[in-house]
Coordinates of C-alpha atoms and ligand atoms in Angstrom, one line a residue:
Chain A
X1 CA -18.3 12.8 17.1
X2 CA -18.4 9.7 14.7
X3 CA -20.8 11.0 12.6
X4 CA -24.4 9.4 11.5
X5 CA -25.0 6.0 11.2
X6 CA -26.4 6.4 7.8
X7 CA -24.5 4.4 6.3
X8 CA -24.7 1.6 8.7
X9 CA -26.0 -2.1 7.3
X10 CA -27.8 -0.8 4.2
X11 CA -25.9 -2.8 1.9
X12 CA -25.0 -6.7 2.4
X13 CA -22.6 -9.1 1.1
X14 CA -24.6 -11.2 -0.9
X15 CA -22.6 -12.8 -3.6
X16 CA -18.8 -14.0 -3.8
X17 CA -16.7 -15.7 -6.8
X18 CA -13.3 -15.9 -7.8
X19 CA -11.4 -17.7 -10.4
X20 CA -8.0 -19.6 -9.5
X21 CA -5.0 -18.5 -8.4
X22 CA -2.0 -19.1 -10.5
X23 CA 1.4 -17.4 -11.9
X24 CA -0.1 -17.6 -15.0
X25 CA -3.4 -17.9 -15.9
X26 CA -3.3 -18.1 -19.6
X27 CA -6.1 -16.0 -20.3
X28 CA -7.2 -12.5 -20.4
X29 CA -7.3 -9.9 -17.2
X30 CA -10.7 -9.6 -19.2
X31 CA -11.5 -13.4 -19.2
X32 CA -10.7 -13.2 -15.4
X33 CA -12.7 -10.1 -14.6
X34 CA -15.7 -12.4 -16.3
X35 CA -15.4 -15.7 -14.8
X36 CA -15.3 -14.4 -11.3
X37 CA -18.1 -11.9 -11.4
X38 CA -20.5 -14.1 -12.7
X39 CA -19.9 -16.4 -9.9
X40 CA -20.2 -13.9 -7.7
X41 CA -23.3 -12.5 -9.6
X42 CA -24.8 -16.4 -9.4
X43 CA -23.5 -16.6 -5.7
X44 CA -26.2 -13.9 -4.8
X45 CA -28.9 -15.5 -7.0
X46 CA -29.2 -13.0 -9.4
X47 CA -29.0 -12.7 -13.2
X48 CA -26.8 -9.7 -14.8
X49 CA -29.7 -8.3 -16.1
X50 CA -30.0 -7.3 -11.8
X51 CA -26.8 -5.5 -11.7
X52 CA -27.0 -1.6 -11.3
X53 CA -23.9 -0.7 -10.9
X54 CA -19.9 -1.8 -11.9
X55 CA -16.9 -0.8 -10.0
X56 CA -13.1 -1.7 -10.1
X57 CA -10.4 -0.4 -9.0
X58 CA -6.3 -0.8 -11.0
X59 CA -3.2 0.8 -11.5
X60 CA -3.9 0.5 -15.9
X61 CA -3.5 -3.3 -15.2
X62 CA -7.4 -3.9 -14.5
X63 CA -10.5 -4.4 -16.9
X64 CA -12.4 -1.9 -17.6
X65 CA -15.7 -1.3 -15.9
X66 CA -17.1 -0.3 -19.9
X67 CA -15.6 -3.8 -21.3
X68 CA -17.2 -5.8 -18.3
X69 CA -20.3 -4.4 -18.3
X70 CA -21.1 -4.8 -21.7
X71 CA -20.0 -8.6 -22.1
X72 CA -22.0 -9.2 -19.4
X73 CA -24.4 -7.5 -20.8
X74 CA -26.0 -5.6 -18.3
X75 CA -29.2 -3.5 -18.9
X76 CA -29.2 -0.4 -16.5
X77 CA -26.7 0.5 -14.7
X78 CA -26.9 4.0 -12.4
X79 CA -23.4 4.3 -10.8
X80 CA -20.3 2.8 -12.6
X81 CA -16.5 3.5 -11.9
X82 CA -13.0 2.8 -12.6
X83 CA -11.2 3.9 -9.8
X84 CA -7.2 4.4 -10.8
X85 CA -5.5 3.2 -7.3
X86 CA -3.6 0.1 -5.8
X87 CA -4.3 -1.8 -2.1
X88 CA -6.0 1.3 -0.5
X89 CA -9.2 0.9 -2.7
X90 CA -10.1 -2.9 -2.3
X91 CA -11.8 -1.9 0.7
X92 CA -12.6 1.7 -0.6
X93 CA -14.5 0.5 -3.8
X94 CA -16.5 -1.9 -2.1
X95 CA -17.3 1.2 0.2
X96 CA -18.6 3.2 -2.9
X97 CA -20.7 0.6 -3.9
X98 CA -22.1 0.8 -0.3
X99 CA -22.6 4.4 -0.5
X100 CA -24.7 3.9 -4.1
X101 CA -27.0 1.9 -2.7
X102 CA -27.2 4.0 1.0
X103 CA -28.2 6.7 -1.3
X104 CA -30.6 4.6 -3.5
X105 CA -28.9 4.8 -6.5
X106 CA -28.4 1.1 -6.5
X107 CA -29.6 -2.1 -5.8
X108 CA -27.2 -4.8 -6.8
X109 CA -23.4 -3.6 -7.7
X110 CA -21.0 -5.6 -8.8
X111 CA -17.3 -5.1 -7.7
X112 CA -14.3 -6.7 -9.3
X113 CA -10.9 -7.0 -9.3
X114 CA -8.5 -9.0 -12.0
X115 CA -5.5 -9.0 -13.0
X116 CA -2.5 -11.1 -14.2
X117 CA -0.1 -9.5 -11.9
X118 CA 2.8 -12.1 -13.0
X119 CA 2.1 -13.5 -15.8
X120 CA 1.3 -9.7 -16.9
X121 CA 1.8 -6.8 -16.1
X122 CA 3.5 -7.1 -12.4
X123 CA 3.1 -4.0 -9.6
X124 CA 6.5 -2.7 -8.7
X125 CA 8.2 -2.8 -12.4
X126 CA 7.2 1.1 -13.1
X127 CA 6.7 1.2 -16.6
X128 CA 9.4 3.8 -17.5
X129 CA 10.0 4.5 -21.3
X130 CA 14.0 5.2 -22.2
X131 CA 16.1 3.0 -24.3
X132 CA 16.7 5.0 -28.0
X133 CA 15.1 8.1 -26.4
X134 CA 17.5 8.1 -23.4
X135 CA 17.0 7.6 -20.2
X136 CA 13.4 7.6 -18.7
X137 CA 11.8 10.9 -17.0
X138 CA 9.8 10.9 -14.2
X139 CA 7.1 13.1 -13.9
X140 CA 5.5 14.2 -10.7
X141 CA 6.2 12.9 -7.2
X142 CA 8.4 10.1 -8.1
X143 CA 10.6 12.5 -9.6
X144 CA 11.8 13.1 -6.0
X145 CA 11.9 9.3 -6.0
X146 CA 12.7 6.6 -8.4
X147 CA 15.7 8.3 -9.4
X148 CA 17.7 7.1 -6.4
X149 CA 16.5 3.9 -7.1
X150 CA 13.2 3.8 -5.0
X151 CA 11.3 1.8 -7.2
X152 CA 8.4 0.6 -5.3
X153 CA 6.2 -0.7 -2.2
X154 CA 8.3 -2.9 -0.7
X155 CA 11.0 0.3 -0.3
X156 CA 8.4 2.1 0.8
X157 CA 7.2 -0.4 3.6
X158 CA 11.0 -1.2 4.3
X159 CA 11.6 2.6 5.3
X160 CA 8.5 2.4 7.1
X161 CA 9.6 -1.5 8.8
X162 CA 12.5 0.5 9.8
X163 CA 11.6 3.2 11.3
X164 CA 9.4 0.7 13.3
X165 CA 12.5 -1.4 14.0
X166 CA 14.6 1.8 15.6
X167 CA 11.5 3.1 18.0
X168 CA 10.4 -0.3 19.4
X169 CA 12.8 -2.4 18.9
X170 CA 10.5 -4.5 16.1
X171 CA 12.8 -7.2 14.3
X172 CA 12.9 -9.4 11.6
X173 CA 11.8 -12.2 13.8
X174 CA 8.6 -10.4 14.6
X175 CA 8.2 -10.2 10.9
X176 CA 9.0 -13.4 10.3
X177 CA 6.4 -14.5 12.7
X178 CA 3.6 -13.1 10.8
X179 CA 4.7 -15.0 7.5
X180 CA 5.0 -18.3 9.1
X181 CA 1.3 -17.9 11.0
X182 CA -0.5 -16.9 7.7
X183 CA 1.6 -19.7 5.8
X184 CA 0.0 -22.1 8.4
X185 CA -3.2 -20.8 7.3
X186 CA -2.6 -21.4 3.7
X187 CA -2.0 -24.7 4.5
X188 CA -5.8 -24.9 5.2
X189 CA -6.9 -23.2 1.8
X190 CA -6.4 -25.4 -1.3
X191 CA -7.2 -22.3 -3.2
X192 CA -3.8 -20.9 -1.8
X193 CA -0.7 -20.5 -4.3
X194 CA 1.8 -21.1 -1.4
X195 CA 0.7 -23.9 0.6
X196 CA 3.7 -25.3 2.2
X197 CA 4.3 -24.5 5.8
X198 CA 7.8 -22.5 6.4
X199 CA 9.4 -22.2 9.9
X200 CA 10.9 -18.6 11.3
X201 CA 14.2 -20.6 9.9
X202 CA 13.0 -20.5 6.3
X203 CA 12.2 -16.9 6.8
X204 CA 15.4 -16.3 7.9
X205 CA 17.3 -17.8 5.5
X206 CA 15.3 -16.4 2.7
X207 CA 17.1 -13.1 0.9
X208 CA 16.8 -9.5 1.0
X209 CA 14.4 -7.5 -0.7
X210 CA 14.8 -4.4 0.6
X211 CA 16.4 -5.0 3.8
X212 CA 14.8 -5.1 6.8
X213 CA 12.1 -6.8 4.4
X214 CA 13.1 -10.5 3.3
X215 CA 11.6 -11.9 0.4
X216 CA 9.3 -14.1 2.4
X217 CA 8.0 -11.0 4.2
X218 CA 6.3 -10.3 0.3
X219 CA 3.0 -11.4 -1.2
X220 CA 2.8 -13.5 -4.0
X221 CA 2.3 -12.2 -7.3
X222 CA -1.0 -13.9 -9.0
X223 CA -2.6 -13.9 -11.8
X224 CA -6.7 -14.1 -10.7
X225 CA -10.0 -12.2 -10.6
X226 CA -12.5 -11.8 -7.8
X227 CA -15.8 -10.1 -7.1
X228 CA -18.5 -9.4 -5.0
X229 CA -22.3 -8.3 -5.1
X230 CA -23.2 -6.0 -2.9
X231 CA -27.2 -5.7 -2.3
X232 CA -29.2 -3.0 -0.4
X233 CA -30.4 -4.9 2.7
X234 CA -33.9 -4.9 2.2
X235 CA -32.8 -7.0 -1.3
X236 CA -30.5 -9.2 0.5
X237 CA -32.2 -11.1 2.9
X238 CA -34.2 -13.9 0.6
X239 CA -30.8 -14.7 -1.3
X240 CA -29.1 -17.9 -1.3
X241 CA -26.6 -17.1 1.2
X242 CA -27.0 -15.2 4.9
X243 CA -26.2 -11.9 4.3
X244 CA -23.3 -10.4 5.4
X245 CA -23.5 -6.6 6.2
X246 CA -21.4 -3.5 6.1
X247 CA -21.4 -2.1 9.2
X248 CA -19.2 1.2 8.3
X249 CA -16.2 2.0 6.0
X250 CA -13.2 4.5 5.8
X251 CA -10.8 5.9 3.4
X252 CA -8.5 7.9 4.9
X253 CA -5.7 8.7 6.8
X254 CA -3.3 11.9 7.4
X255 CA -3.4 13.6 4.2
X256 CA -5.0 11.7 1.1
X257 CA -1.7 10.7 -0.3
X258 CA 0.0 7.4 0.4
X259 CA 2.9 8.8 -1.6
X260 CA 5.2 10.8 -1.0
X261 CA 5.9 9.9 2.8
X262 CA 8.0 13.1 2.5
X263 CA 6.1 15.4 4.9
X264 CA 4.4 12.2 6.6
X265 CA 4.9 13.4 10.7
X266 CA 5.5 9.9 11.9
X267 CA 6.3 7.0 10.3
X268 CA 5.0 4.7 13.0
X269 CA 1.6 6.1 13.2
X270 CA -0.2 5.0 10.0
X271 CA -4.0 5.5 8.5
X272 CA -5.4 2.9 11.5
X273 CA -4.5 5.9 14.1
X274 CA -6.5 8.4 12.2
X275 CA -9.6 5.9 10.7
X276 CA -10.1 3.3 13.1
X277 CA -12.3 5.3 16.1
X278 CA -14.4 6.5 13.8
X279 CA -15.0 3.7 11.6
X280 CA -15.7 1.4 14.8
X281 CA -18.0 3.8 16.3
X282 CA -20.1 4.3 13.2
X283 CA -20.5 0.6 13.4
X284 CA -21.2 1.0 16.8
X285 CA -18.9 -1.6 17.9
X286 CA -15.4 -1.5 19.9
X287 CA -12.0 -3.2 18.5
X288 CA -12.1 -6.1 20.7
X289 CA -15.5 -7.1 19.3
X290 CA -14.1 -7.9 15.8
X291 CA -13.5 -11.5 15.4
X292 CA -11.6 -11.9 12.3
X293 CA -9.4 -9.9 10.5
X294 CA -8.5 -9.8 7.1
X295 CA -5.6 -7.0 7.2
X296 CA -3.9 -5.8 3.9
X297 CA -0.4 -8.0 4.0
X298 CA 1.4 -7.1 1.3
X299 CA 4.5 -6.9 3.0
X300 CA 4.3 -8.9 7.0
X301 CA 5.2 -5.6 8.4
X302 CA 2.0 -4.0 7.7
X303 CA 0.6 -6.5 9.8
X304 CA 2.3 -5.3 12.6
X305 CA 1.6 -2.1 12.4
X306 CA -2.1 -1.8 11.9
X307 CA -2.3 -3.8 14.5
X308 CA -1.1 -1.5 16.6
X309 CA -2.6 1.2 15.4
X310 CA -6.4 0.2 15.2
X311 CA -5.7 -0.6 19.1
X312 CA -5.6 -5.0 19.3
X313 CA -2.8 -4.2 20.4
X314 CA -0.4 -1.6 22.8
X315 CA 1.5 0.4 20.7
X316 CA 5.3 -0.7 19.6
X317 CA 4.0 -3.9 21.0
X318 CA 2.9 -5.6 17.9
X319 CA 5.8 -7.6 17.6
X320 CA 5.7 -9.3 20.3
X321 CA 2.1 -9.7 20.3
X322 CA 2.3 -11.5 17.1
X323 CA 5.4 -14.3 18.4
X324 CA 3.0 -14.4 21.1
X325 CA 0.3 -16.4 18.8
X326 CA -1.4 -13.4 19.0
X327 CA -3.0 -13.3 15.5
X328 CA -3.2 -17.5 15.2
X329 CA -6.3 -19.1 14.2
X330 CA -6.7 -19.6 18.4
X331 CA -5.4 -16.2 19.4
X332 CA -6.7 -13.0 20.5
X333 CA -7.8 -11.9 16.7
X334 CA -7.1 -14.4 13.8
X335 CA -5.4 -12.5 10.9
X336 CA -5.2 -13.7 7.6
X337 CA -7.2 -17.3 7.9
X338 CA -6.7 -17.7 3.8
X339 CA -3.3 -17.0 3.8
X340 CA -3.6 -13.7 3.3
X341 CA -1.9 -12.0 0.1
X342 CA 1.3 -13.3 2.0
X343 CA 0.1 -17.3 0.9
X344 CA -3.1 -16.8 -0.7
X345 CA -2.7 -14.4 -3.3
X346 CA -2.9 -11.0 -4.6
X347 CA -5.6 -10.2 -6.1
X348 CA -4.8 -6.1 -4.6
X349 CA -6.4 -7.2 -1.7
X350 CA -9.9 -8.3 -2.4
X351 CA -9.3 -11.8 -1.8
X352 CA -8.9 -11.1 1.4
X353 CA -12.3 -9.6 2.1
X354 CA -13.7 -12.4 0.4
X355 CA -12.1 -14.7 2.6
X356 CA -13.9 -12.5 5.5
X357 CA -17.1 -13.1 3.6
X358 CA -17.0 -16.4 4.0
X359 CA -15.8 -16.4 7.6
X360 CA -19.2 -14.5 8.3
X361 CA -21.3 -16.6 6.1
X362 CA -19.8 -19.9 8.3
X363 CA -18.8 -21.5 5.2
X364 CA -15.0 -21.3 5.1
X365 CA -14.5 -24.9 5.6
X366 CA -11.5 -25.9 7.3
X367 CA -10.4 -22.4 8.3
X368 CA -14.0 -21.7 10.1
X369 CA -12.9 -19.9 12.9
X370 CA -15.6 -20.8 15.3
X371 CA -18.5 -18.7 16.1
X372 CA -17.2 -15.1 13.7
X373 CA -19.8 -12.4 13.7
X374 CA -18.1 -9.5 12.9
X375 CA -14.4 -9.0 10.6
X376 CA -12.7 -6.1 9.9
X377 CA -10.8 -5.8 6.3
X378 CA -8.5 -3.3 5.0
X379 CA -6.2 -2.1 2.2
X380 CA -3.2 -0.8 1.8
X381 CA -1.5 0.2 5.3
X382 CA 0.7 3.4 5.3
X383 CA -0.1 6.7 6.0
X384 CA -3.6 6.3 4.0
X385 CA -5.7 3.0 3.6
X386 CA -9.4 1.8 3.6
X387 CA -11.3 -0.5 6.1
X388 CA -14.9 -1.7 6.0
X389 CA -16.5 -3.6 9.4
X390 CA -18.4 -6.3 8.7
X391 CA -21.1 -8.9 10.9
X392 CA -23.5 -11.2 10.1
Chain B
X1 CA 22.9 13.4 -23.4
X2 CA 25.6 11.6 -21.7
X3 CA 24.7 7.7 -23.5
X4 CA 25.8 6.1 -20.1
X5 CA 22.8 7.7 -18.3
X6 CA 20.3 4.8 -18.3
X7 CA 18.7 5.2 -15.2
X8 CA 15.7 7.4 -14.6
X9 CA 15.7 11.1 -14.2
X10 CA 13.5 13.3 -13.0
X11 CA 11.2 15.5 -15.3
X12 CA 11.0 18.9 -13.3
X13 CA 7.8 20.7 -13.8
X14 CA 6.7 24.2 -12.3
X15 CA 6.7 23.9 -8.6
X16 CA 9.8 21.4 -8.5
X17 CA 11.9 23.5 -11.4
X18 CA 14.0 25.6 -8.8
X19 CA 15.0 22.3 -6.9
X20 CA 16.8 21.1 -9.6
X21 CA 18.0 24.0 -11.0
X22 CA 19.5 24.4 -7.8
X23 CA 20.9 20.8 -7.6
X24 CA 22.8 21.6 -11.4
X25 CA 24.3 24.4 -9.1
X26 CA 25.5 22.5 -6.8
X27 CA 22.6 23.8 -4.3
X28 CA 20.4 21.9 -2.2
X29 CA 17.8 24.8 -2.2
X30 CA 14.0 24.4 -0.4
X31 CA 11.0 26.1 -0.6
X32 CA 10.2 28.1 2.3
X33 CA 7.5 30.3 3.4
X34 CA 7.5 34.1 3.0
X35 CA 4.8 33.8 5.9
X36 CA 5.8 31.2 8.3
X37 CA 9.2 30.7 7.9
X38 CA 8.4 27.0 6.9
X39 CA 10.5 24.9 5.0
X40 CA 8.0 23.1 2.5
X41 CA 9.6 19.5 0.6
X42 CA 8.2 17.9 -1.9
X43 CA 7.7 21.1 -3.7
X44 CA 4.2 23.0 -3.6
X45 CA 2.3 26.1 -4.6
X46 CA 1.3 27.0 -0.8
X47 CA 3.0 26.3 2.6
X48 CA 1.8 23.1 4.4
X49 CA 1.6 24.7 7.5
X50 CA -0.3 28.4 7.0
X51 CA -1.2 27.9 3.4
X52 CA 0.8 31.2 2.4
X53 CA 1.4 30.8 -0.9
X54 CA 4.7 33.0 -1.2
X55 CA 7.3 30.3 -1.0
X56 CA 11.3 31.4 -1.9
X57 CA 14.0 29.0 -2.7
X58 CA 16.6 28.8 -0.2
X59 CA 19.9 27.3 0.2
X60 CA 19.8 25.1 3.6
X61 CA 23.0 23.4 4.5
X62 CA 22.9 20.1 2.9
X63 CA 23.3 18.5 6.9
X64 CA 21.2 16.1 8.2
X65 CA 20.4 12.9 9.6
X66 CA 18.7 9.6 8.6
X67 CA 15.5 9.1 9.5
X68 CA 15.0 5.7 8.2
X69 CA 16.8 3.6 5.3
X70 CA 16.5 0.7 3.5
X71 CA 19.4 -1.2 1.7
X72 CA 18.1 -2.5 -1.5
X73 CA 19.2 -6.0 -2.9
X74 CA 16.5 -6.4 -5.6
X75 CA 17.0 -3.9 -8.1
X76 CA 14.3 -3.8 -10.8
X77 CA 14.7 -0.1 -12.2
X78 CA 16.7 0.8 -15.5
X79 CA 20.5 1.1 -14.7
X80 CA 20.0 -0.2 -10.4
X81 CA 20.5 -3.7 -10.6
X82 CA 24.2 -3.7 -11.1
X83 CA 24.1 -1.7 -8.2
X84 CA 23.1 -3.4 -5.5
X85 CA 23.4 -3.4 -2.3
X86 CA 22.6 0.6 -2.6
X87 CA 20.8 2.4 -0.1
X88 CA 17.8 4.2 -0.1
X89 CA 16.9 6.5 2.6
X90 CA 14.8 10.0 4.3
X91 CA 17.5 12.1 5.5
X92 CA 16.4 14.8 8.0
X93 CA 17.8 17.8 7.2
X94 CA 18.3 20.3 9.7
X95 CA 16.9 23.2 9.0
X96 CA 13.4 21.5 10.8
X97 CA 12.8 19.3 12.7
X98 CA 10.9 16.8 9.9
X99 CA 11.9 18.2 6.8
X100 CA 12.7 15.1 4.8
X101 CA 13.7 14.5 1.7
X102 CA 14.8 11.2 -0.2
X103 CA 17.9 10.0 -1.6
X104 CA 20.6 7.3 -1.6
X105 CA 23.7 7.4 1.3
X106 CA 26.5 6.4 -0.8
X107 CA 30.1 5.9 0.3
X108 CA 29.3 4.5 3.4
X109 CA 29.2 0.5 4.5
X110 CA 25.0 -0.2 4.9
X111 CA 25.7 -1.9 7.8
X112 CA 27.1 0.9 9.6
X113 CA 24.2 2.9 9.4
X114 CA 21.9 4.1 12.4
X115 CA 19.1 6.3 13.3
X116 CA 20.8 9.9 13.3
X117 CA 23.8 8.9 11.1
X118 CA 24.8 12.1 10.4
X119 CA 25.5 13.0 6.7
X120 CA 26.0 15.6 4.4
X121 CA 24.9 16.5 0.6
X122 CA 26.9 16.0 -2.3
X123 CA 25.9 16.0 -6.3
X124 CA 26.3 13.2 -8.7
X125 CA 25.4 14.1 -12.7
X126 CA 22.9 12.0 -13.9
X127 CA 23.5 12.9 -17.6
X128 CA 23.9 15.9 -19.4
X129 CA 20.8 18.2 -18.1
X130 CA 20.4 16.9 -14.2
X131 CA 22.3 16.4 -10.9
X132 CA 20.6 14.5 -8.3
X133 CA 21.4 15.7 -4.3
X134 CA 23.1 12.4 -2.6
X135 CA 24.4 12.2 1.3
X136 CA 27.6 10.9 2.2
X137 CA 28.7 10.6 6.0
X138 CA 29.4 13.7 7.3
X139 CA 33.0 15.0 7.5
X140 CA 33.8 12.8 4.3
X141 CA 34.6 15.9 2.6
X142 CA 33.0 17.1 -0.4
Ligands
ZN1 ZN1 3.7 29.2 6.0

C-alpha cells in the first residue's frame, strides 16, 4: 500500500555549500548559483568534470541550469532541468535528482538554488505590467485573485492561519511561539541573517502583515545560493564526508495545485495528511523515529500545521504543542535548528535541508542536536508540498 | 479606460469569460454541471466532481458566508496600498456547501468579522471594460 522501496537509499547526500546570507549580495544570482555549487561540488570530493546532471528550481528569479552548467563547465551531463516553481520544489528537485540516479541515469547531480530575493527580484511583488498601458491584466488563476488585492503567500497562509484560528482555537501566541524558538536557534548559527533573540513580546508588538500573520511570523528575504551533490550510494561511501541518504520523497498533496485554494475541501488539512504515510512507510520508518526536522517556515504558521498533519502531533493541537517547547532544541522533535527561513534565510527553502545535512553528518557545530539519525525536510506547506526522509 | 483604474484587472480567457461577463451584468453567475448538478468555481472545462464536461452559467444568489479572511496592512500591489486596512477573504456561497470564491468584504469594520459572517454580493467597476463581484454584510442593501 506504500508502494516499492525502489527508491529507497540509492542516492546520498554527499556534498553541501552555500555562499553568505545577506540583503544584498552585490553580485550576480549567477555568481551565487557558482560559488555555492562548487563548494558543494568540492564538499563531495569531486571535480565538475563528475557532475551528470544539473537541476534548479525558480519563479524566473533563478540561474539557469544552461548558464551553470556551462561555466562550470561540465562535460556530460544525462538529466538536466529547470523546474519553474517556488517552496514546494526545494525538497521536490532534490527528489528528481534521486530518481535520476535510482534509474541510473546519473551518478553525481548537482542541485542549486540562488537568488537575490531582496536585493533583486523579491517573491510576493508580482511583476504586473500597467502604467502608460493602463492598468495591469491578470491572466489565468490570479485573475480570480490579485484583483482584490491578494497579492501573495503571506495572504494565502493568513487565510489558511485563520481558518486554523476559528476550528482550534490556534492564536497569535502560538505563532509567535514558533518565531521566538527558531530565533533562539539562530542565535546558534553565525551564518543566520537574524541573530538576535526576540521574546513572544517582540512578536507581539511587531505589525501586521496580513492579519492574523505579524511581520515577525515572515522569513527573511536573502540574497544567497546553495547546493547539494547528490551521489548514487554505491559512489558515496569513499567521499569525504559520511553519507547522508534519502530514504523516500513526495510531491504531492490533494490536487497538484497549491493555487487556487478555491475548491481546496479543508483548509486545515494540508499536503502532510495526504503525503506523509506514504512517504514514512517507503522509508520504512514511523513519525516518531525522525529526529530533526527541517520544516518549510516561511510563514510560523506553516509550522504548526504540518506538524499536525504529518502526526508529531494531535490534530488542532499544534499550538499548544509548540508553547509547550515542543519543537525546542530539547523537545519532542527539534524544528528549524538553523533558524529556519524564519532567522536563517531564504534561500526557497534549501537551506533548510542543508541544515538537516549537516545535522546527519554530526557536523553542525553548536546546534548538534545529539545523537540525529534520521530528519525529515519539506517545502512549501499548503494543500501541496514536497518532503524527502533522510538518516545516516 | 477609466485613467483612475490603476489596480490590476483580470484578463478573462475561455473558460472564465462568462464570469465576468456576468459580473459587467451585474450577475454573480457559476458554472454548473449539466450532469451533476455541481457548482464548479474557478472556472473549468469539466465538472470537478463527475468530469461532465457540459457546464452552464448560472445566476446563484450572491449570499454567503466567510470562510476565512485576512485583513491586509501591507499592500504591495498597484493602486492597494492606499487602501489598507482592506480585507481579503473566501466567502462561501450558498448554493454548496464549499463553493468558494475570493473577494474583498468592504463596508464592514475588520474587526467585526467572524466565521459565518453572513454577506451579500455587490459590483464595484474596475475601469471601463470590468466589474469585480465584492460582499458587503448582508442586509446592507444593495
Ligand atoms: Zn458533474
Amino acid at each position: 500500500m506504500n508502494g516499492e522501496d525502489l527508491a529507497r537509499d540509492k542516492a546520498a547526500v554527499t556534498g553541501v555549500g552555500c555562499t553568505g546570507f545577506s540583503r544584498d549580495s552585490g553580485v550576480s544570482v549567477d555568481a551565487l548559483a557558482l560559488q555555492a555549487s562548487l563548494l558543494a561540488i568540492r564538499d563531495a570530493g569531486l571535480e565538475p568534470s563528475d557532475i551528470d546532471g544539473v537541476l534548479t528550481y525558480g519563479v524566473g528569479d533563478a540561474a539557469a541550469v544552461r548558464d551553470i552548467s556551462q561555466a562550470l563547465g561540465l562535460e556530460s551531463v544525462n538529466w538536466y532541468c529547470d523546474v519553474f516553481g517556488g517552496g514546494s520544489y526545494s525538497c521536490a528537485t532534490v527528489a528528481q535528482a534521486a530518481m535520476a540516479i535510482a534509474t541510473g541515469l546519473c551518478r553525481h547531480v548537482l542541485v542549486y538554488r540562488a537568488l537575490n530575493g531582496r536585493s533583486g527580484r523579491r517573491l510576493g511583488r508580482t511583476a504586473l505590467g500597467g502604467g502608460d498601458a493602463g492598468p495591469p491584466r491578470v491572466p489565468g488563476p490570479g485573475q480570480f485573485s490579485v484583483p482584490f488585492g491578494m497579492s501573495g503567500p503571506v495572504q494565502q497562509y493568513g487565510l489558511l492561519a485563520r481558518r486554523h484560528m476559528i476550528e482550534f482555537g490556534t492564536t497569535t501566541e502560538h505563532f509567535g511561539q514558533v518565531a521566538v524558538t527558531l530565533r533562539g536557534n539562530a542565535v546558534l548559527n553565525p551564518r543566520a541573517i537574524m541573530r538576535d533573540p526576540i521574546t513572544l513580546e517582540d512578536h507581539q508588538a511587531s505589525r501586521w502583515i496580513a492579519e492574523p500573520l505579524r511581520l515577525l511570523d515572515c522569513c527573511q528575504e536573502t540574497d544567497a545560493g546553495c547546493a547539494i551533490v547528490l551521489s548514487r550510494a554505491d559512489a558515496a561511501r569513499d567521499r569525504p564526508h559520511p553519507p547522508v541518504y534519502l530514504s523516500s520523497f513526495a510531491l504531492g498533496g490533494s490536487g497538484p495545485a497549491s493555487q487556487p485554494l478555491d475548491k481546496y475541501p479543508d483548509f486545515t488539512r494540508l499536503f502532510p495528511a495526504h503525503i506523509g504515510p506514504g512517504l514514512f512507510g517507503r522509508a520504512g520508518l514511523s513519525v516518531s523515529d525522525i529526529d530533526v526536522a527541517a520544516l518549510y517556515d516561511a510563514f510560523t504558521f506553516l509550522v504548526i500545521a504540518q506538524l499536525e498533519d504529518f502526526g508529531f502531533c494531535g490534530k488542532g493541537e499544534g499550538g499548544p504543542f509548540v508553547a509547550g517547547g515542543g519543537i525546542a532544541r530539547e523537545g519532542a522533535i527539534p524544528v528549524g535548528t538553523n533558524g529556519g527561513l524564519l532567522s536563517e534565510g531564504y534561500v526557497h527553502g534549501l537551506n533548510n535541508l542543508l541544515e538537516a545535512v549537516e545535522q546527519l553528518r554530526g557536523n553542525a557545530g553548536e546546534r548538534q542536536i545529539e545523537g540525529a539519525e534520521t530528519a525529515l525536510a519539506t517545502g512549501w506547506g499548503a494543500n501541496v508540498g514536497s518532503a524527502l526522509v533522510l538518516r545516516r | 479606460m477609466t485613467v483612475d483604474y490603476v489596480k490590476p484587472i483580470p484578463e478573462p480567457n475561455r473558460d472564465s469569460r462568462g464570469f465576468w461577463e456576468g459580473c459587467r451584468a451585474r450577475e454573480l453567475r457559476i458554472l454548473r454541471c449539466r450532469e451533476c448538478g455541481t457548482y464548479v468555481h474557478q472556472p473549468a472545462p469539466l465538472c470537478h466532481a463527475c468530469n461532465a464536461s457540459e457546464l452552464d452559467w448560472q445566476r446563484v444568489s450572491g449570499r454567503g458566508r466567510v470562510y476565512s479572511w485576512v485583513v491586509v496592512h501591507h499592500g504591495t500591489l498597484p493602486g492597494f496600498s492606499r487602501e489598507t486596512p482592506y480585507v481579503v477573504a473566501f466567502i462561501e456561497l450558498a448554493e454548496q456547501p464549499g463553493l468558494r470564491i475570493l473577494s474583498n468584504v468592504i463596508d464592514c469594520d475588520p474587526s467585526e468579522l467572524c466565521d459565518g459572517f453572513e454577506v451579500s454580493v455587490t459590483f464595484v467597476d474596475a475601469g471601463d471594460e470590468v466589474s469585480l463581484p465584492v460582499f458587503r454584510p448582508a442586509g446592507a442593501g444593495e
